[in-house]
Coordinates of N, CA and C in Angstrom, one line a residue:
M188 N -12.2 -4.8 10.8 CA -11.5 -3.7 10.3 C -12.1 -3.2 9.0
T189 N -12.3 -1.9 9.0 CA -12.8 -1.3 7.7 C -11.7 -0.4 7.3
G190 N -11.0 -0.8 6.2 CA -9.9 0.0 5.7 C -10.3 0.8 4.5
H191 N -9.4 1.6 4.0 CA -9.6 2.4 2.8 C -8.8 1.7 1.7
I192 N -9.4 1.3 0.6 CA -8.7 0.8 -0.5 C -8.3 1.9 -1.5
V193 N -7.1 2.1 -1.8 CA -6.6 3.1 -2.7 C -5.6 2.5 -3.7
A194 N -5.6 3.2 -4.8 CA -4.6 2.8 -5.8 C -3.2 3.1 -5.3
Y195 N -2.2 2.3 -5.8 CA -0.8 2.5 -5.4 C -0.3 3.9 -5.8
K196 N 0.4 4.4 -4.8 CA 1.2 5.7 -5.0 C 2.6 5.4 -4.7
E197 N 3.5 6.1 -5.4 CA 4.9 5.8 -5.2 C 5.3 6.1 -3.7
E198 N 4.6 7.0 -3.1 CA 4.9 7.3 -1.7 C 4.8 6.1 -0.7
Y199 N 4.0 5.1 -1.2 CA 3.8 3.9 -0.4 C 4.9 2.8 -0.6
H200 N 5.7 3.0 -1.6 CA 6.6 1.9 -2.1 C 7.4 1.3 -1.0
D201 N 8.2 2.1 -0.3 CA 9.1 1.6 0.8 C 8.3 0.9 1.9
Q202 N 7.1 1.4 2.3 CA 6.3 0.8 3.3 C 5.8 -0.5 2.8
L203 N 5.4 -0.6 1.5 CA 4.9 -1.9 1.0 C 6.0 -2.9 0.9
V204 N 7.2 -2.5 0.6 CA 8.3 -3.5 0.5 C 8.5 -4.1 1.9
E205 N 8.5 -3.2 2.9 CA 8.7 -3.7 4.3 C 7.6 -4.6 4.8
L206 N 6.4 -4.2 4.4 CA 5.2 -5.0 4.7 C 5.3 -6.3 4.1
W207 N 5.7 -6.4 2.8 CA 5.9 -7.6 2.1 C 6.9 -8.5 2.8
H208 N 8.0 -7.9 3.2 CA 9.0 -8.7 3.9 C 8.5 -9.3 5.2
R209 N 7.8 -8.5 6.0 CA 7.2 -9.0 7.3 C 6.2 -10.1 7.0
A210 N 5.4 -9.9 6.0 CA 4.3 -10.9 5.7 C 5.0 -12.2 5.2
V211 N 6.0 -12.1 4.3 CA 6.6 -13.3 3.8 C 7.4 -14.0 4.9
C212 N 8.1 -13.3 5.7 CA 8.8 -13.9 6.8 C 7.9 -14.7 7.8
S213 N 6.7 -14.2 7.9 CA 5.8 -14.9 8.9 C 5.0 -16.0 8.2
T214 N 4.9 -16.1 6.9 CA 4.0 -17.1 6.3 C 4.8 -18.0 5.3
H215 N 5.9 -17.7 4.9 CA 6.7 -18.4 3.9 C 7.9 -19.1 4.5
D216 N 7.7 -20.0 5.5 CA 8.8 -20.5 6.2 C 9.6 -21.5 5.3
F217 N 9.2 -21.8 4.1 CA 9.9 -22.7 3.2 C 11.0 -22.0 2.5
L218 N 11.0 -20.6 2.5 CA 12.0 -19.8 1.8 C 13.3 -19.8 2.7
T219 N 14.5 -19.9 2.0 CA 15.7 -19.8 2.7 C 16.1 -18.3 2.8
E220 N 17.1 -18.0 3.6 CA 17.6 -16.6 3.7 C 18.0 -16.1 2.3
E221 N 18.7 -17.0 1.6 CA 19.1 -16.6 0.2 C 17.9 -16.2 -0.7
D222 N 16.8 -17.1 -0.6 CA 15.6 -16.8 -1.3 C 15.0 -15.4 -0.9
L223 N 15.0 -15.2 0.4 CA 14.4 -13.9 0.9 C 15.2 -12.7 0.3
R224 N 16.5 -12.8 0.4 CA 17.3 -11.7 -0.2 C 17.0 -11.5 -1.7
F225 N 17.0 -12.6 -2.4 CA 16.7 -12.5 -3.8 C 15.4 -11.9 -4.1
Y226 N 14.3 -12.3 -3.5 CA 13.0 -11.8 -3.7 C 12.8 -10.4 -3.2
Y227 N 13.5 -10.1 -2.1 CA 13.4 -8.7 -1.5 C 14.0 -7.7 -2.6
K228 N 15.1 -8.1 -3.2 CA 15.6 -7.2 -4.2 C 14.6 -7.0 -5.4
M229 N 14.0 -8.1 -5.8 CA 13.0 -8.0 -6.9 C 11.9 -7.1 -6.5
V230 N 11.4 -7.3 -5.3 CA 10.2 -6.5 -4.9 C 10.6 -5.0 -4.7
K231 N 11.7 -4.8 -4.1 CA 12.2 -3.4 -4.0 C 12.5 -2.7 -5.3
N232 N 13.0 -3.5 -6.3 CA 13.5 -2.9 -7.5 C 12.5 -3.0 -8.7
G233 N 11.3 -3.2 -8.4 CA 10.3 -3.1 -9.6 C 9.2 -4.1 -9.6
A234 N 9.2 -5.2 -8.9 CA 8.1 -6.2 -9.0 C 6.8 -5.6 -8.6
L235 N 6.8 -4.7 -7.7 CA 5.5 -4.1 -7.3 C 4.9 -3.2 -8.4
R236 N 5.8 -2.7 -9.2 CA 5.4 -1.8 -10.3 C 4.9 -2.5 -11.6
A237 N 5.1 -3.8 -11.5 CA 4.8 -4.7 -12.7 C 3.3 -5.1 -12.8
V238 N 2.6 -4.8 -11.7 CA 1.2 -5.1 -11.6 C 0.4 -3.9 -11.2
E239 N -0.9 -4.0 -11.4 CA -1.8 -3.0 -10.9 C -2.0 -3.2 -9.4
L240 N -1.5 -2.3 -8.6 CA -1.5 -2.4 -7.1 C -2.6 -1.6 -6.5
W241 N -3.2 -2.3 -5.5 CA -4.2 -1.6 -4.6 C -3.8 -1.8 -3.2
V242 N -3.9 -0.8 -2.4 CA -3.4 -0.8 -1.0 C -4.6 -0.6 0.0
C243 N -4.5 -1.4 1.0 CA -5.5 -1.2 2.1 C -4.9 -0.4 3.2
L244 N -5.5 0.8 3.5 CA -4.9 1.6 4.6 C -5.8 1.5 5.8
N245 N -5.1 1.6 7.0 CA -5.9 1.6 8.2 C -6.5 3.0 8.5
K246 N -7.1 3.2 9.7 CA -7.7 4.4 10.0 C -6.7 5.6 10.1
D247 N -5.4 5.3 10.3 CA -4.4 6.3 10.3 C -3.7 6.5 8.9
F248 N -4.4 5.9 7.9 CA -3.9 5.9 6.5 C -2.5 5.3 6.3
K249 N -2.2 4.3 7.1 CA -1.0 3.5 6.9 C -1.3 2.2 6.2
P250 N -0.5 1.8 5.3 CA -0.7 0.5 4.6 C -0.7 -0.7 5.6
V251 N -1.7 -1.5 5.5 CA -1.8 -2.8 6.2 C -1.9 -4.0 5.3
G252 N -2.0 -3.8 4.0 CA -2.1 -4.8 3.1 C -2.1 -4.3 1.7
F253 N -1.8 -5.2 0.7 CA -1.9 -4.8 -0.7 C -2.0 -6.0 -1.6
M254 N -2.5 -5.7 -2.8 CA -2.7 -6.8 -3.8 C -2.2 -6.3 -5.1
G255 N -1.8 -7.2 -5.9 CA -1.4 -6.8 -7.3 C -2.2 -7.6 -8.3
L256 N -2.8 -6.9 -9.2 CA -3.7 -7.5 -10.3 C -3.0 -7.5 -11.6
D257 N -3.2 -8.5 -12.3 CA -2.8 -8.6 -13.7 C -4.0 -9.0 -14.5
G258 N -4.7 -8.0 -15.1 CA -5.9 -8.3 -15.8 C -7.0 -8.7 -14.8
S259 N -7.6 -9.9 -14.9 CA -8.6 -10.3 -14.0 C -8.0 -11.4 -13.0
K260 N -6.7 -11.3 -12.8 CA -6.1 -12.3 -11.9 C -5.4 -11.6 -10.8
I261 N -5.6 -12.1 -9.5 CA -4.8 -11.5 -8.4 C -3.5 -12.3 -8.4
E262 N -2.4 -11.5 -8.6 CA -1.1 -12.1 -8.7 C -0.4 -12.1 -7.3
M263 N -0.7 -11.2 -6.5 CA -0.1 -11.1 -5.2 C -1.1 -10.5 -4.2
L264 N -1.0 -11.0 -2.9 CA -1.9 -10.5 -1.9 C -1.1 -10.6 -0.6
F265 N -0.8 -9.5 0.1 CA 0.0 -9.6 1.3 C -0.6 -8.7 2.3
V266 N -0.7 -9.2 3.6 CA -1.3 -8.4 4.7 C -0.2 -8.4 5.8
D267 N 0.0 -7.3 6.4 CA 0.9 -7.2 7.6 C 0.5 -8.2 8.6
P268 N 1.4 -9.0 9.1 CA 1.1 -10.1 10.1 C 0.4 -9.5 11.3
Q269 N 0.6 -8.3 11.7 CA -0.1 -7.7 12.9 C -1.6 -7.4 12.6
H270 N -1.9 -7.6 11.3 CA -3.3 -7.3 10.9 C -4.0 -8.6 10.3
H271 N -3.3 -9.7 10.4 CA -3.9 -10.9 9.9 C -5.2 -11.2 10.7
G272 N -6.2 -11.7 10.0 CA -7.5 -12.0 10.6 C -8.4 -10.9 10.9
R273 N -8.1 -9.7 10.4 CA -8.9 -8.5 10.7 C -9.7 -8.0 9.5
G274 N -9.6 -8.7 8.4 CA -10.4 -8.4 7.2 C -9.8 -7.6 6.1
A275 N -8.5 -7.2 6.2 CA -7.9 -6.5 5.2 C -7.8 -7.3 3.9
G276 N -7.4 -8.6 4.0 CA -7.2 -9.4 2.8 C -8.6 -9.6 2.1
S277 N -9.6 -9.9 2.9 CA -11.0 -10.1 2.4 C -11.4 -8.8 1.7
Q278 N -11.1 -7.7 2.3 CA -11.6 -6.4 1.7 C -10.9 -6.2 0.4
L279 N -9.6 -6.5 0.3 CA -8.9 -6.4 -1.0 C -9.5 -7.3 -2.0
I280 N -9.8 -8.5 -1.6 CA -10.3 -9.5 -2.6 C -11.7 -9.0 -3.1
R281 N -12.5 -8.5 -2.2 CA -13.9 -8.0 -2.6 C -13.7 -6.8 -3.5
H282 N -12.7 -6.0 -3.3 CA -12.4 -4.8 -4.1 C -12.1 -5.3 -5.5
A283 N -11.2 -6.3 -5.6 CA -10.8 -6.9 -6.9 C -12.0 -7.5 -7.6
E284 N -12.9 -8.2 -6.9 CA -14.1 -8.7 -7.5 C -15.0 -7.7 -8.1
S285 N -15.2 -6.6 -7.3 CA -16.1 -5.5 -7.8 C -15.4 -4.7 -9.0
L286 N -14.1 -4.6 -8.9 CA -13.4 -3.8 -9.9 C -13.2 -4.6 -11.3
K287 N -12.9 -5.8 -11.2 CA -12.5 -6.6 -12.4 C -13.2 -7.9 -12.6
G288 N -14.2 -8.2 -11.7 CA -14.8 -9.5 -11.8 C -13.8 -10.6 -11.6
I289 N -12.9 -10.5 -10.7 CA -11.8 -11.4 -10.4 C -12.4 -12.8 -10.1
N290 N -11.8 -13.8 -10.8 CA -12.2 -15.2 -10.5 C -11.0 -16.1 -10.4
L291 N -9.8 -15.5 -10.3 CA -8.6 -16.4 -10.3 C -7.6 -15.7 -9.4
L292 N -7.1 -16.5 -8.4 CA -6.1 -16.0 -7.5 C -4.8 -16.9 -7.7
S293 N -3.7 -16.3 -8.0 CA -2.4 -17.0 -8.3 C -1.5 -16.9 -7.1
M294 N -1.1 -18.0 -6.6 CA -0.1 -18.0 -5.5 C 1.2 -18.6 -5.8

């Protein structure tokens, strides 16, 4: 997959919140329903705006992944489960490396 990496725009917010939810539900099976509701509210109400966000868009310019940077650290990286294994996450990491010299990923 060759996506387009773009800076966050407010118009992507709701799509990224839903992408986050799908990604977390598919990969974070240790979270309870209560945890998911708690984090969903955080993400929807401002957590995405607390970091420097970069979005990977597919050929139709729809978000398929995103990452949040804090200085030279990747604080969050989420890829839509339907696009796992297609290179969006790697492309976002390479973008962070070229942009900031990233050498730390926080999970």
